[in-house]
Coordinates of C-alpha atoms in Angstrom, one line a residue:
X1 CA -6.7 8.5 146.1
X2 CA -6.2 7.8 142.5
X3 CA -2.3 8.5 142.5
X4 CA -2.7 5.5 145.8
X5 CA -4.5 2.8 143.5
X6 CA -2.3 3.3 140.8
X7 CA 0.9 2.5 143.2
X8 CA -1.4 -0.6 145.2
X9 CA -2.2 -1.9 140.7
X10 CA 1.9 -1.8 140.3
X11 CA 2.7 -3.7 143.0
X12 CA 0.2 -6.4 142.8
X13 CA 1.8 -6.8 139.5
X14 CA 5.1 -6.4 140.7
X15 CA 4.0 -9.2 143.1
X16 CA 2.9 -11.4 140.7
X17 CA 5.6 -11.2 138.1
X18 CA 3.9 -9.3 135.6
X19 CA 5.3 -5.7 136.1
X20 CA 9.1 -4.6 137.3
X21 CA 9.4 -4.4 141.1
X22 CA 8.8 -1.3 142.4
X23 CA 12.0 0.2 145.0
X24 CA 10.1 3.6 146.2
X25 CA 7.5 6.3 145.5
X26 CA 6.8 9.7 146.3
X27 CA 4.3 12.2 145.4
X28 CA 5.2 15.6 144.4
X29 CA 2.6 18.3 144.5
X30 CA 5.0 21.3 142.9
X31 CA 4.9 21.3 139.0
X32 CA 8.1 23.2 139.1
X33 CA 9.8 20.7 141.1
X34 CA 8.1 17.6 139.5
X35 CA 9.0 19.0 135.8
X36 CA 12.3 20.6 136.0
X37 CA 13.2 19.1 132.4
X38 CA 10.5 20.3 130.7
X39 CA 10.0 24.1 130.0
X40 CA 7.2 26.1 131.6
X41 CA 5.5 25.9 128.8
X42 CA 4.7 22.5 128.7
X43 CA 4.2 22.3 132.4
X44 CA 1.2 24.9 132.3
X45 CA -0.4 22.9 129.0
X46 CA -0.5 19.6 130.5
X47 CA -0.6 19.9 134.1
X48 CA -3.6 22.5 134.5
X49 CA -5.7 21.3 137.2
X50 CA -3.2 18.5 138.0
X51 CA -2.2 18.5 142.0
X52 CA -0.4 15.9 142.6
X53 CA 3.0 14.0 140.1
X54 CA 3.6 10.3 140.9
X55 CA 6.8 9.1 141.0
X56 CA 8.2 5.7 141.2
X57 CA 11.7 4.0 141.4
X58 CA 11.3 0.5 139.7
X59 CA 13.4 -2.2 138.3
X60 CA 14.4 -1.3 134.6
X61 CA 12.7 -3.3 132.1
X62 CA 15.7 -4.7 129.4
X63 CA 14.2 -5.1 126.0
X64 CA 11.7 -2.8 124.2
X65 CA 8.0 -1.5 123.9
X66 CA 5.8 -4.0 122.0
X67 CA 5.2 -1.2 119.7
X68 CA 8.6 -0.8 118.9
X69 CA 9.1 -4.6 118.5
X70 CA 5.9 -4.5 116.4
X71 CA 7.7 -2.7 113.8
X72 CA 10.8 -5.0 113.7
X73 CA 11.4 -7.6 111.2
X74 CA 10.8 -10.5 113.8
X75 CA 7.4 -9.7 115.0
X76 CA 5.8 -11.9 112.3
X77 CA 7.9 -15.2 113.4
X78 CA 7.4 -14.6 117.3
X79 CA 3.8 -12.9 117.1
X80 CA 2.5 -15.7 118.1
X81 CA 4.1 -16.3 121.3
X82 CA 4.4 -12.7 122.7
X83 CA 0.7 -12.6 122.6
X84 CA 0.1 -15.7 124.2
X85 CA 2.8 -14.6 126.8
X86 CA 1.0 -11.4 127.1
X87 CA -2.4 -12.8 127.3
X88 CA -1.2 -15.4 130.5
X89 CA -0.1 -12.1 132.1
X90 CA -3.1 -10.1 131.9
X91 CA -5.5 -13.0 132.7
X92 CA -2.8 -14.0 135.7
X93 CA -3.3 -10.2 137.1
X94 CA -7.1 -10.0 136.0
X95 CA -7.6 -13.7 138.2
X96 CA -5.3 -13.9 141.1
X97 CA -4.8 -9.5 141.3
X98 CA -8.1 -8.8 140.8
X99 CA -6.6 -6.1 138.1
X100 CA -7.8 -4.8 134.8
X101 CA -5.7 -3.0 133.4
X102 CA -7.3 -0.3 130.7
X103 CA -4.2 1.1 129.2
X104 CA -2.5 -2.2 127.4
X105 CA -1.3 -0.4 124.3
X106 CA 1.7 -0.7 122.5
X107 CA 4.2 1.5 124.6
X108 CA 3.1 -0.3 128.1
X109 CA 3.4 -3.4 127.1
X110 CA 7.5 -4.7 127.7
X111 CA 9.3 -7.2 125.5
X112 CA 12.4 -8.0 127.8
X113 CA 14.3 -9.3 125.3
X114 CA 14.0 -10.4 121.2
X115 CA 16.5 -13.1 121.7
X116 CA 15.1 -16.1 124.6
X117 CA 15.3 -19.6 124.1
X118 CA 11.7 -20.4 126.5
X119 CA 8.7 -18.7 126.2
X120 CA 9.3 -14.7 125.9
X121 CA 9.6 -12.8 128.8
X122 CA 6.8 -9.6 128.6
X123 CA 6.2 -7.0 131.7
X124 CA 2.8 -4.2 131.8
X125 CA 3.6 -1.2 133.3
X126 CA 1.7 2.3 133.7
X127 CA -1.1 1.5 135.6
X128 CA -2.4 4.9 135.8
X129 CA -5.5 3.7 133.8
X130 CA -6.7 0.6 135.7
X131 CA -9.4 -0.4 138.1
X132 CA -9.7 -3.4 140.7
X133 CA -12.4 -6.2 139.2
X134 CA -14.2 -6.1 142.6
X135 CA -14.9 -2.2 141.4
X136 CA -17.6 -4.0 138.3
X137 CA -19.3 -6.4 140.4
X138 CA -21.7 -8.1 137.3
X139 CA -19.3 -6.7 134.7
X140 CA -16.3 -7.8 135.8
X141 CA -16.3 -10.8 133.4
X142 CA -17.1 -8.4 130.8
X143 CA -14.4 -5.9 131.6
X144 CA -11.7 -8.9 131.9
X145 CA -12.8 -10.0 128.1
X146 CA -12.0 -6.4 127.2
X147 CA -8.7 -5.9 128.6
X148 CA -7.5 -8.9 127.4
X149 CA -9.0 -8.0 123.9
X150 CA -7.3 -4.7 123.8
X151 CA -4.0 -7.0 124.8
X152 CA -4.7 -9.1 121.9
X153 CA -5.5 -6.2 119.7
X154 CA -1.7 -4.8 119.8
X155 CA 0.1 -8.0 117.9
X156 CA -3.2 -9.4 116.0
X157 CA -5.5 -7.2 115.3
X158 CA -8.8 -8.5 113.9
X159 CA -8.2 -11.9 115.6
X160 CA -8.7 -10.6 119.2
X161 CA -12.1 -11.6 120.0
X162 CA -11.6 -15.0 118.4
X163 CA -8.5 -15.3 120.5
X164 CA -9.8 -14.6 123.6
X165 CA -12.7 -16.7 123.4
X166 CA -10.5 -19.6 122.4
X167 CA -8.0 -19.0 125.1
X168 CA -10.6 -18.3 127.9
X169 CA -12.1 -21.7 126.6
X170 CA -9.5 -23.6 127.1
X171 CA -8.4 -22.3 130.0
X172 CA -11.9 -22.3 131.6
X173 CA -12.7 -18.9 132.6
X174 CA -15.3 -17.1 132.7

């Protein structure tokens, strides 16, 4: 059921704009078959216990990780903006998806492009680690605040919770 909800997170956000469309998935329950390029090895260190390999065809997402663009030398003049672009995204899919998604580190978090002449263009993707709000019923505001938070966290950490609070402020949510 888990493999399910992760494919149902991904195309809410595909819906909404904030993750790559998603073309077709299947679900492979033979190690072998579902790690052909990896050795056997690494199959039978990571995949003990593991039934069941999700697989999906999506859009390709031009542009790089936010980690990766966290190390460039432009991060510090467009810091700023990616986070507020990423911040809109995850309160747009926490608000009108109902989804909070747990995992927004660095390498899930898509920067389409360094060079844009708008706002920047940013995509989430992996929702392997993410939940519907409906699933926290009193601590659902709570949960949001965190996810959006840990969003924050990856261009300005330290400044997260003063961020959020601001943001949420002034865009009057809970």
């Amino acid at each position: 059921i888990e493999v399910y909800r992760a494919v149902c997170y991904s195309l809410i956000a595909a819906h909404l704009g904030v993750g790559p469309r998603i073309h077709d998935m299947w679900v492979c329950t033979d190690s072998k078959l579902a790690c052909a390029e990896f050795t056997a090895e690494w199959i039978n260190e990571r995949t003990i216990g593991c039934a069941l390999f999700l697989f999906m065809v999506m859009d390709s997402v031009p542009g790089e990780t936010i980690q990766a663009f966290t190390r460039s030398r432009a991060w510090k003049k467009r810091r700023e903006e990616v986070t507020e672009a990423l911040f809109d995204k995850q309160l747009l899919l926490a608000t009108k998806g109902g989804v909070l998604h747990f995992d927004a580190v660095g390498c899930n978090l898509m920067l389409h492009s360094r060079v844009w002449t708008r706002r920047p263009q940013v995509s989430i993707i992996d929702f392997e680690y993410s939940a519907f709000v409906s699933d926290y019923a009193e601590q659902a505001d709570e949960h949001r605040r965190t996810v959006l938070e840990l969003t924050v966290a990856q261009l300005m950490p330290g400044h997260e919770r003063c961020y959020v609070a601001e943001r949420l402020r002034e865009s009057k949510q809970p």
